[in-house]
PDB file of C-alpha atoms in Angstrom:
ATOM      1  CA  MET U   1     -17.872   9.144  43.767  1.00  0.00           C
ATOM      2  CA  LEU U   2     -16.740  12.749  44.045  1.00  0.00           C
ATOM      3  CA  LEU U   3     -19.131  13.757  41.263  1.00  0.00           C
ATOM      4  CA  VAL U   4     -22.233  11.979  42.559  1.00  0.00           C
ATOM      5  CA  PRO U   5     -23.414  14.822  44.870  1.00  0.00           C
ATOM      6  CA  TYR U   6     -23.383  17.230  41.931  1.00  0.00           C
ATOM      7  CA  VAL U   7     -25.352  14.981  39.560  1.00  0.00           C
ATOM      8  CA  ASP U   8     -28.892  15.256  40.808  1.00  0.00           C
ATOM      9  CA  THR U   9     -30.907  16.013  37.666  1.00  0.00           C
ATOM     10  CA  ARG U  10     -31.481  14.302  34.359  1.00  0.00           C
ATOM     11  CA  SER U  11     -29.786  17.061  32.384  1.00  0.00           C
ATOM     12  CA  SER U  12     -26.702  17.057  34.622  1.00  0.00           C
ATOM     13  CA  THR U  13     -26.535  13.244  34.372  1.00  0.00           C
ATOM     14  CA  TYR U  14     -26.518  13.333  30.570  1.00  0.00           C
ATOM     15  CA  MET U  15     -24.072  16.236  30.549  1.00  0.00           C
ATOM     16  CA  MET U  16     -21.666  14.355  32.798  1.00  0.00           C
ATOM     17  CA  LEU U  17     -22.075  11.203  30.669  1.00  0.00           C
ATOM     18  CA  PHE U  18     -21.180  13.093  27.480  1.00  0.00           C
ATOM     19  CA  VAL U  19     -18.182  14.735  29.176  1.00  0.00           C
ATOM     20  CA  LEU U  20     -16.819  11.434  30.495  1.00  0.00           C
ATOM     21  CA  VAL U  21     -17.370   9.556  27.224  1.00  0.00           C
ATOM     22  CA  GLY U  22     -15.789  12.407  25.276  1.00  0.00           C
ATOM     23  CA  ALA U  23     -12.778  12.477  27.607  1.00  0.00           C
ATOM     24  CA  HIS U  24     -12.451   8.699  27.318  1.00  0.00           C
ATOM     25  CA  LEU U  25     -12.458   8.856  23.512  1.00  0.00           C
ATOM     26  CA  LEU U  26     -10.010  11.769  23.487  1.00  0.00           C
ATOM     27  CA  PHE U  27      -7.504  10.000  25.731  1.00  0.00           C
ATOM     28  CA  ASN U  28      -7.775   6.842  23.656  1.00  0.00           C
ATOM     29  CA  TYR U  29      -7.203   8.849  20.471  1.00  0.00           C
ATOM     30  CA  LEU U  30      -4.137  10.537  21.949  1.00  0.00           C
ATOM     31  CA  ALA U  31      -2.814   7.173  23.129  1.00  0.00           C
ATOM     32  CA  VAL U  32      -3.168   5.646  19.664  1.00  0.00           C
ATOM     33  CA  ARG U  33      -1.594   8.696  17.988  1.00  0.00           C
ATOM     34  CA  SER U  34       1.423   8.420  20.296  1.00  0.00           C
ATOM     35  CA  ILE U  35       2.270   4.908  19.040  1.00  0.00           C
ATOM     36  CA  VAL U  36       5.224   4.798  16.645  1.00  0.00           C
ATOM     37  CA  LEU U  37       5.643   1.578  14.632  1.00  0.00           C
ATOM     38  CA  ARG U  38       8.740   0.688  12.605  1.00  0.00           C
ATOM     39  CA  THR U  39       7.142  -2.055  10.524  1.00  0.00           C
ATOM     40  CA  LEU U  40       5.674  -1.462   7.082  1.00  0.00           C
ATOM     41  CA  ASN U  41       2.020  -1.746   6.184  1.00  0.00           C
ATOM     42  CA  ARG U  42       0.264  -0.521   3.051  1.00  0.00           C
ATOM     43  CA  GLN U  43      -0.470   2.980   4.281  1.00  0.00           C
ATOM     44  CA  ARG U  44       3.045   3.557   5.661  1.00  0.00           C
ATOM     45  CA  ALA U  45       4.645   2.153   2.512  1.00  0.00           C
ATOM     46  CA  CYS U  46       2.519   4.523   0.424  1.00  0.00           C
ATOM     47  CA  ILE U  47       3.552   7.544   2.506  1.00  0.00           C
ATOM     48  CA  LEU U  48       7.212   6.530   2.449  1.00  0.00           C
ATOM     49  CA  TRP U  49       7.371   5.796  -1.276  1.00  0.00           C
ATOM     50  CA  THR U  50       5.610   8.983  -2.423  1.00  0.00           C
ATOM     51  CA  SER U  51       7.823  10.980  -0.043  1.00  0.00           C
ATOM     52  CA  PHE U  52      10.912   9.184  -1.362  1.00  0.00           C
ATOM     53  CA  LYS U  53      10.036   9.807  -5.010  1.00  0.00           C
ATOM     54  CA  GLY U  54       8.671  13.301  -4.529  1.00  0.00           C
ATOM     55  CA  PRO U  55       6.065  15.077  -6.687  1.00  0.00           C
ATOM     56  CA  ASN U  56       8.378  15.194  -9.728  1.00  0.00           C
ATOM     57  CA  GLY U  57       9.342  11.506  -9.486  1.00  0.00           C
ATOM     58  CA  ALA U  58      12.972  12.172  -8.526  1.00  0.00           C
ATOM     59  CA  PRO U  59      14.288  10.145  -5.547  1.00  0.00           C
ATOM     60  CA  ASP U  60      14.796  12.174  -2.367  1.00  0.00           C
ATOM     61  CA  ALA U  61      17.910  11.860  -0.233  1.00  0.00           C
ATOM     62  CA  ARG U  62      16.088  10.427   2.780  1.00  0.00           C
ATOM     63  CA  THR U  63      12.717   8.968   3.656  1.00  0.00           C
ATOM     64  CA  PRO U  64      10.691  10.148   6.668  1.00  0.00           C
ATOM     65  CA  ASN U  65      11.465   8.458   9.977  1.00  0.00           C
ATOM     66  CA  PRO U  66       8.843   6.395  11.871  1.00  0.00           C
ATOM     67  CA  ALA U  67       7.837   9.297  14.120  1.00  0.00           C
ATOM     68  CA  SER U  68       7.159  11.575  11.133  1.00  0.00           C
ATOM     69  CA  VAL U  69       5.098   8.940   9.338  1.00  0.00           C
ATOM     70  CA  ALA U  70       3.103   8.181  12.505  1.00  0.00           C
ATOM     71  CA  SER U  71       1.895  11.783  12.577  1.00  0.00           C
ATOM     72  CA  GLU U  72       0.692  11.486   8.950  1.00  0.00           C
ATOM     73  CA  GLU U  73      -1.103   8.152   9.270  1.00  0.00           C
ATOM     74  CA  ALA U  74      -4.880   8.143   9.181  1.00  0.00           C
ATOM     75  CA  LEU U  75      -6.584   6.045  11.842  1.00  0.00           C
ATOM     76  CA  PHE U  76      -9.390   4.929   9.558  1.00  0.00           C
ATOM     77  CA  VAL U  77      -8.406   4.213   5.969  1.00  0.00           C
ATOM     78  CA  THR U  78      -9.358   1.676   3.317  1.00  0.00           C
ATOM     79  CA  PRO U  79      -6.472  -0.838   3.048  1.00  0.00           C
ATOM     80  CA  SER U  80      -6.559  -0.748  -0.750  1.00  0.00           C
ATOM     81  CA  SER U  81      -6.336   3.049  -0.931  1.00  0.00           C
ATOM     82  CA  LEU U  82      -3.397   4.610  -2.793  1.00  0.00           C
ATOM     83  CA  ARG U  83      -2.657   8.109  -1.509  1.00  0.00           C
ATOM     84  CA  ASP U  84       0.038  10.482  -2.714  1.00  0.00           C
ATOM     85  CA  ALA U  85       1.768  11.958   0.353  1.00  0.00           C
ATOM     86  CA  SER U  86       3.219  14.812  -1.711  1.00  0.00           C
ATOM     87  CA  THR U  87      -0.245  16.084  -2.676  1.00  0.00           C
ATOM     88  CA  GLY U  88      -2.445  14.526   0.009  1.00  0.00           C
ATOM     89  CA  ARG U  89      -4.982  13.209  -2.501  1.00  0.00           C
ATOM     90  CA  GLN U  90      -6.151   9.690  -3.210  1.00  0.00           C
ATOM     91  CA  ILE U  91      -4.980   8.609  -6.654  1.00  0.00           C
ATOM     92  CA  GLY U  92      -6.450   5.117  -6.842  1.00  0.00           C
ATOM     93  CA  ARG U  93      -6.630   1.750  -5.179  1.00  0.00           C
ATOM     94  CA  CYS U  94      -4.808  -1.562  -5.399  1.00  0.00           C
ATOM     95  CA  LEU U  95      -6.150  -5.030  -4.646  1.00  0.00           C
ATOM     96  CA  LEU U  96      -3.221  -7.212  -3.534  1.00  0.00           C
ATOM     97  CA  GLY U  97      -3.441 -10.976  -3.896  1.00  0.00           C
ATOM     98  CA  THR U  98      -6.731 -11.015  -5.777  1.00  0.00           C
ATOM     99  CA  SER U  99      -8.040 -14.024  -7.705  1.00  0.00           C
ATOM    100  CA  PHE U 100      -7.551 -14.557 -11.415  1.00  0.00           C
ATOM    101  CA  ARG U 101     -11.338 -14.813 -11.753  1.00  0.00           C
ATOM    102  CA  ASN U 102     -11.573 -11.237 -10.475  1.00  0.00           C
ATOM    103  CA  ILE U 103      -8.926 -10.184 -13.007  1.00  0.00           C
ATOM    104  CA  THR U 104     -10.967 -11.572 -15.902  1.00  0.00           C
ATOM    105  CA  CYS U 105     -13.992  -9.574 -14.718  1.00  0.00           C
ATOM    106  CA  HIS U 106     -12.142  -6.244 -14.830  1.00  0.00           C
ATOM    107  CA  CYS U 107      -9.559  -6.626 -17.609  1.00  0.00           C
ATOM    108  CA  SER U 108      -9.682  -7.520 -21.276  1.00  0.00           C
ATOM    109  CA  VAL U 109      -8.123 -10.718 -22.593  1.00  0.00           C
ATOM    110  CA  GLU U 110      -5.558  -8.675 -24.534  1.00  0.00           C
ATOM    111  CA  HIS U 111      -4.501  -6.754 -21.425  1.00  0.00           C
ATOM    112  CA  ILE U 112      -4.202  -9.953 -19.365  1.00  0.00           C
ATOM    113  CA  ALA U 113      -1.971 -11.573 -22.011  1.00  0.00           C
ATOM    114  CA  SER U 114       0.201  -8.445 -22.254  1.00  0.00           C
ATOM    115  CA  ALA U 115       0.567  -8.162 -18.469  1.00  0.00           C
ATOM    116  CA  LEU U 116       1.553 -11.827 -18.133  1.00  0.00           C
ATOM    117  CA  ASN U 117       4.241 -11.220 -20.725  1.00  0.00           C
ATOM    118  CA  VAL U 118       5.541  -8.030 -19.071  1.00  0.00           C
ATOM    119  CA  PHE U 119       5.801  -9.691 -15.655  1.00  0.00           C
ATOM    120  CA  GLY U 120       7.215 -12.992 -16.866  1.00  0.00           C
ATOM    121  CA  GLY U 121      10.378 -12.505 -14.789  1.00  0.00           C
ATOM    122  CA  GLU U 122       8.632 -11.298 -11.605  1.00  0.00           C
ATOM    123  CA  ARG U 123       6.881 -13.148  -8.790  1.00  0.00           C
ATOM    124  CA  TYR U 124       3.751 -11.088  -9.259  1.00  0.00           C
ATOM    125  CA  VAL U 125       1.592  -9.790 -12.094  1.00  0.00           C
ATOM    126  CA  LEU U 126      -0.014  -6.342 -11.987  1.00  0.00           C
ATOM    127  CA  PHE U 127      -3.125  -5.580 -14.014  1.00  0.00           C
ATOM    128  CA  ILE U 128      -4.904  -2.286 -14.661  1.00  0.00           C
ATOM    129  CA  ALA U 129      -8.682  -2.402 -14.464  1.00  0.00           C
ATOM    130  CA  GLY U 130     -10.606  -0.709 -17.240  1.00  0.00           C
ATOM    131  CA  ASP U 131     -10.268  -0.356 -21.000  1.00  0.00           C
ATOM    132  CA  GLN U 132      -7.816   1.555 -23.123  1.00  0.00           C
ATOM    133  CA  GLY U 133      -8.966   5.154 -23.538  1.00  0.00           C
ATOM    134  CA  HIS U 134     -10.770   5.261 -20.170  1.00  0.00           C
ATOM    135  CA  ARG U 135     -10.067   8.477 -18.289  1.00  0.00           C
ATOM    136  CA  PHE U 136      -8.083   7.550 -15.182  1.00  0.00           C
ATOM    137  CA  SER U 137      -9.047   9.984 -12.431  1.00  0.00           C
ATOM    138  CA  GLN U 138      -9.217   7.063  -9.990  1.00  0.00           C
ATOM    139  CA  VAL U 139      -7.042   4.104 -10.971  1.00  0.00           C
ATOM    140  CA  THR U 140      -7.716   0.525  -9.888  1.00  0.00           C
ATOM    141  CA  THR U 141      -4.869  -1.967 -10.096  1.00  0.00           C
ATOM    142  CA  LEU U 142      -5.049  -5.664  -9.295  1.00  0.00           C
ATOM    143  CA  VAL U 143      -2.107  -7.872  -8.300  1.00  0.00           C
ATOM    144  CA  CYS U 144      -1.757 -11.649  -8.486  1.00  0.00           C
ATOM    145  CA  PHE U 145       1.230 -13.267  -6.757  1.00  0.00           C
ATOM    146  CA  LYS U 146       3.054 -16.333  -8.009  1.00  0.00           C
ATOM    147  CA  ASP U 147       3.819 -19.316  -5.833  1.00  0.00           C
ATOM    148  CA  GLY U 148       7.063 -18.722  -3.904  1.00  0.00           C
ATOM    149  CA  TYR U 149       6.728 -14.939  -3.629  1.00  0.00           C
ATOM    150  CA  TYR U 150       8.632 -12.905  -1.022  1.00  0.00           C
ATOM    151  CA  SER U 151       7.591 -10.007   1.181  1.00  0.00           C
ATOM    152  CA  MET U 152       9.855  -7.826  -0.949  1.00  0.00           C
ATOM    153  CA  ASP U 153       7.716  -8.778  -3.958  1.00  0.00           C
ATOM    154  CA  GLN U 154       4.676  -7.489  -2.089  1.00  0.00           C
ATOM    155  CA  LEU U 155       6.481  -4.213  -1.400  1.00  0.00           C
ATOM    156  CA  GLN U 156       7.558  -3.865  -5.039  1.00  0.00           C
ATOM    157  CA  ALA U 157       4.057  -4.646  -6.308  1.00  0.00           C
ATOM    158  CA  TRP U 158       2.514  -2.102  -3.951  1.00  0.00           C
ATOM    159  CA  ILE U 159       4.875   0.752  -4.834  1.00  0.00           C
ATOM    160  CA  GLN U 160       4.563  -0.050  -8.531  1.00  0.00           C
ATOM    161  CA  ALA U 161       0.794   0.262  -8.145  1.00  0.00           C
ATOM    162  CA  VAL U 162       1.397   3.749  -6.729  1.00  0.00           C
ATOM    163  CA  GLU U 163       3.586   4.622  -9.718  1.00  0.00           C
ATOM    164  CA  VAL U 164       0.995   3.268 -12.155  1.00  0.00           C
ATOM    165  CA  ALA U 165      -1.716   5.376 -10.518  1.00  0.00           C
ATOM    166  CA  ARG U 166       0.484   8.474 -10.619  1.00  0.00           C
ATOM    167  CA  ARG U 167       1.386   7.937 -14.257  1.00  0.00           C
ATOM    168  CA  LEU U 168      -2.187   7.331 -15.395  1.00  0.00           C
ATOM    169  CA  CYS U 169      -3.504  10.355 -13.508  1.00  0.00           C
ATOM    170  CA  ASP U 170      -0.921  12.485 -15.332  1.00  0.00           C
ATOM    171  CA  LEU U 171      -1.340  10.970 -18.809  1.00  0.00           C
ATOM    172  CA  GLY U 172      -5.114  10.491 -18.771  1.00  0.00           C
ATOM    173  CA  ASP U 173      -6.644   9.301 -22.051  1.00  0.00           C
ATOM    174  CA  SER U 174      -3.290   9.281 -23.859  1.00  0.00           C
ATOM    175  CA  ALA U 175      -1.901   6.488 -21.686  1.00  0.00           C
ATOM    176  CA  ASP U 176      -0.882   3.195 -23.261  1.00  0.00           C
ATOM    177  CA  LEU U 177      -1.492   0.637 -20.519  1.00  0.00           C
ATOM    178  CA  VAL U 178       1.199  -1.829 -21.571  1.00  0.00           C
ATOM    179  CA  ASP U 179       3.797   0.933 -21.870  1.00  0.00           C
ATOM    180  CA  VAL U 180       2.811   2.171 -18.410  1.00  0.00           C
ATOM    181  CA  LEU U 181       3.293  -1.322 -16.983  1.00  0.00           C
ATOM    182  CA  ARG U 182       6.709  -1.704 -18.612  1.00  0.00           C
ATOM    183  CA  SER U 183       8.021   1.732 -17.675  1.00  0.00           C
ATOM    184  CA  THR U 184       6.815   1.632 -14.069  1.00  0.00           C
ATOM    185  CA  LEU U 185       8.172  -1.902 -13.605  1.00  0.00           C
ATOM    186  CA  LEU U 186      11.598  -0.797 -14.809  1.00  0.00           C
ATOM    187  CA  ALA U 187      11.554   2.378 -12.691  1.00  0.00           C
ATOM    188  CA  THR U 188      10.354   0.543  -9.582  1.00  0.00           C
ATOM    189  CA  ARG U 189      12.881  -2.267  -9.986  1.00  0.00           C
ATOM    190  CA  GLN U 190      15.726   0.241 -10.324  1.00  0.00           C
ATOM    191  CA  ALA U 191      14.638   2.428  -7.391  1.00  0.00           C
ATOM    192  CA  LEU U 192      13.738  -0.368  -4.953  1.00  0.00           C
ATOM    193  CA  PRO U 193      17.285  -1.109  -3.603  1.00  0.00           C
ATOM    194  CA  GLY U 194      17.900   2.571  -2.845  1.00  0.00           C
ATOM    195  CA  PHE U 195      14.448   2.891  -1.281  1.00  0.00           C
ATOM    196  CA  VAL U 196      14.991  -0.098   1.011  1.00  0.00           C
ATOM    197  CA  GLN U 197      18.450   1.184   1.989  1.00  0.00           C
ATOM    198  CA  SER U 198      16.948   4.572   2.799  1.00  0.00           C
ATOM    199  CA  LEU U 199      14.283   2.885   4.931  1.00  0.00           C
ATOM    200  CA  THR U 200      16.931   1.002   6.899  1.00  0.00           C
ATOM    201  CA  GLU U 201      18.991   4.158   7.452  1.00  0.00           C
ATOM    202  CA  THR U 202      15.988   6.027   8.875  1.00  0.00           C
ATOM    203  CA  GLY U 203      15.084   3.297  11.360  1.00  0.00           C
ATOM    204  CA  TRP U 204      12.517   1.190   9.505  1.00  0.00           C
ATOM    205  CA  GLN U 205      12.448  -2.592   9.745  1.00  0.00           C
ATOM    206  CA  THR U 206      12.641  -4.192   6.315  1.00  0.00           C
ATOM    207  CA  GLY U 207      13.014  -7.863   7.222  1.00  0.00           C
ATOM    208  CA  ASN U 208      10.794 -10.609   5.885  1.00  0.00           C
ATOM    209  CA  ASP U 209       8.545 -10.583   8.979  1.00  0.00           C
ATOM    210  CA  SER U 210       8.229  -6.808   9.293  1.00  0.00           C
ATOM    211  CA  MET U 211       6.098  -6.117   6.205  1.00  0.00           C
ATOM    212  CA  MET U 212       2.406  -6.286   7.013  1.00  0.00           C
ATOM    213  CA  PHE U 213       0.769  -6.408   3.580  1.00  0.00           C
ATOM    214  CA  GLY U 214      -1.499  -9.383   4.310  1.00  0.00           C
ATOM    215  CA  SER U 215      -1.510 -12.875   2.849  1.00  0.00           C
ATOM    216  CA  PRO U 216      -2.922 -13.320  -0.661  1.00  0.00           C
ATOM    217  CA  SER U 217      -6.096 -15.369  -0.859  1.00  0.00           C
ATOM    218  CA  HIS U 218      -5.038 -16.779  -4.262  1.00  0.00           C
ATOM    219  CA  LEU U 219      -1.725 -17.619  -5.935  1.00  0.00           C
ATOM    220  CA  ILE U 220      -0.603 -18.378  -9.475  1.00  0.00           C
ATOM    221  CA  LEU U 221       0.780 -21.868  -8.951  1.00  0.00           C
ATOM    222  CA  GLU U 222       2.744 -22.232 -12.162  1.00  0.00           C
ATOM    223  CA  ALA U 223       5.385 -19.615 -12.890  1.00  0.00           C
ATOM    224  CA  ASP U 224       7.862 -19.506 -15.768  1.00  0.00           C
ATOM    225  CA  GLU U 225      10.584 -22.127 -15.471  1.00  0.00           C
ATOM    226  CA  GLY U 226      13.259 -19.509 -16.022  1.00  0.00           C
ATOM    227  CA  LEU U 227      12.162 -17.456 -13.003  1.00  0.00           C
ATOM    228  CA  GLY U 228      15.235 -17.260 -10.844  1.00  0.00           C
ATOM    229  CA  ASP U 229      15.869 -16.192  -7.274  1.00  0.00           C
ATOM    230  CA  THR U 230      16.756 -12.501  -7.468  1.00  0.00           C
ATOM    231  CA  ARG U 231      15.910 -11.450  -3.917  1.00  0.00           C
ATOM    232  CA  GLY U 232      19.061 -12.658  -2.123  1.00  0.00           C
ATOM    233  CA  ASP U 233      19.873 -15.597   0.102  1.00  0.00           C
ATOM    234  CA  GLY U 234      19.046 -13.823   3.334  1.00  0.00           C
ATOM    235  CA  GLU U 235      15.289 -13.882   2.950  1.00  0.00           C
ATOM    236  CA  ASP U 236      13.080 -16.796   3.795  1.00  0.00           C
ATOM    237  CA  LYS U 237      10.664 -17.769   1.047  1.00  0.00           C
ATOM    238  CA  LYS U 238       6.964 -17.509   1.731  1.00  0.00           C
ATOM    239  CA  HIS U 239       5.370 -20.957   1.721  1.00  0.00           C
ATOM    240  CA  ARG U 240       1.683 -21.318   1.118  1.00  0.00           C
TER     241      ARG U 240
END
């Protein structure tokens, strides 16, 4: 009401409208930027993992705390985007929980068979889209989860996708896709316990209900009979 006496022309009305709408958007932006979340989603996990590993791939002593990551998060980002926090560039994308039909559209039969063999002891299978010899400036990985997967399997699959994208961007045409899958699986599996411990020490929640990676739309219903429970007794299994 205090402004009404001063708004007596069309131009002043539009000017005041733009000022008020702009102020409203600014305050909303500042309010959203002030929120600090301790749960993990895809973007936060990507920032944390690439910060933990560093540009040379060596594990760092500590991961960023929730407040530091909140200042780096983008408000509008594609969920499948893989971004390297150490360089700030997008290195690829990962489709979590995709269908096997989609896999067959993007991967060769030989690559599918090799990936199923490599991930025989895991509760997920990661595939690399494209053919051998393709130049990987932007890498696309696809992940299928097996029935009975855990949230920790989602985290491992996601950070392995980051490692695959990093490796392929570095190797380019010389990359052997199966070797990349094997080496990144081994490296991710070995680094995961230390990464999760570092997350806990810096204030992140790493429980089964604190990882917001989304529910897969498709599952592989039949896993290898020898697939054992390697994620500990403290986690509740995901039932679908």
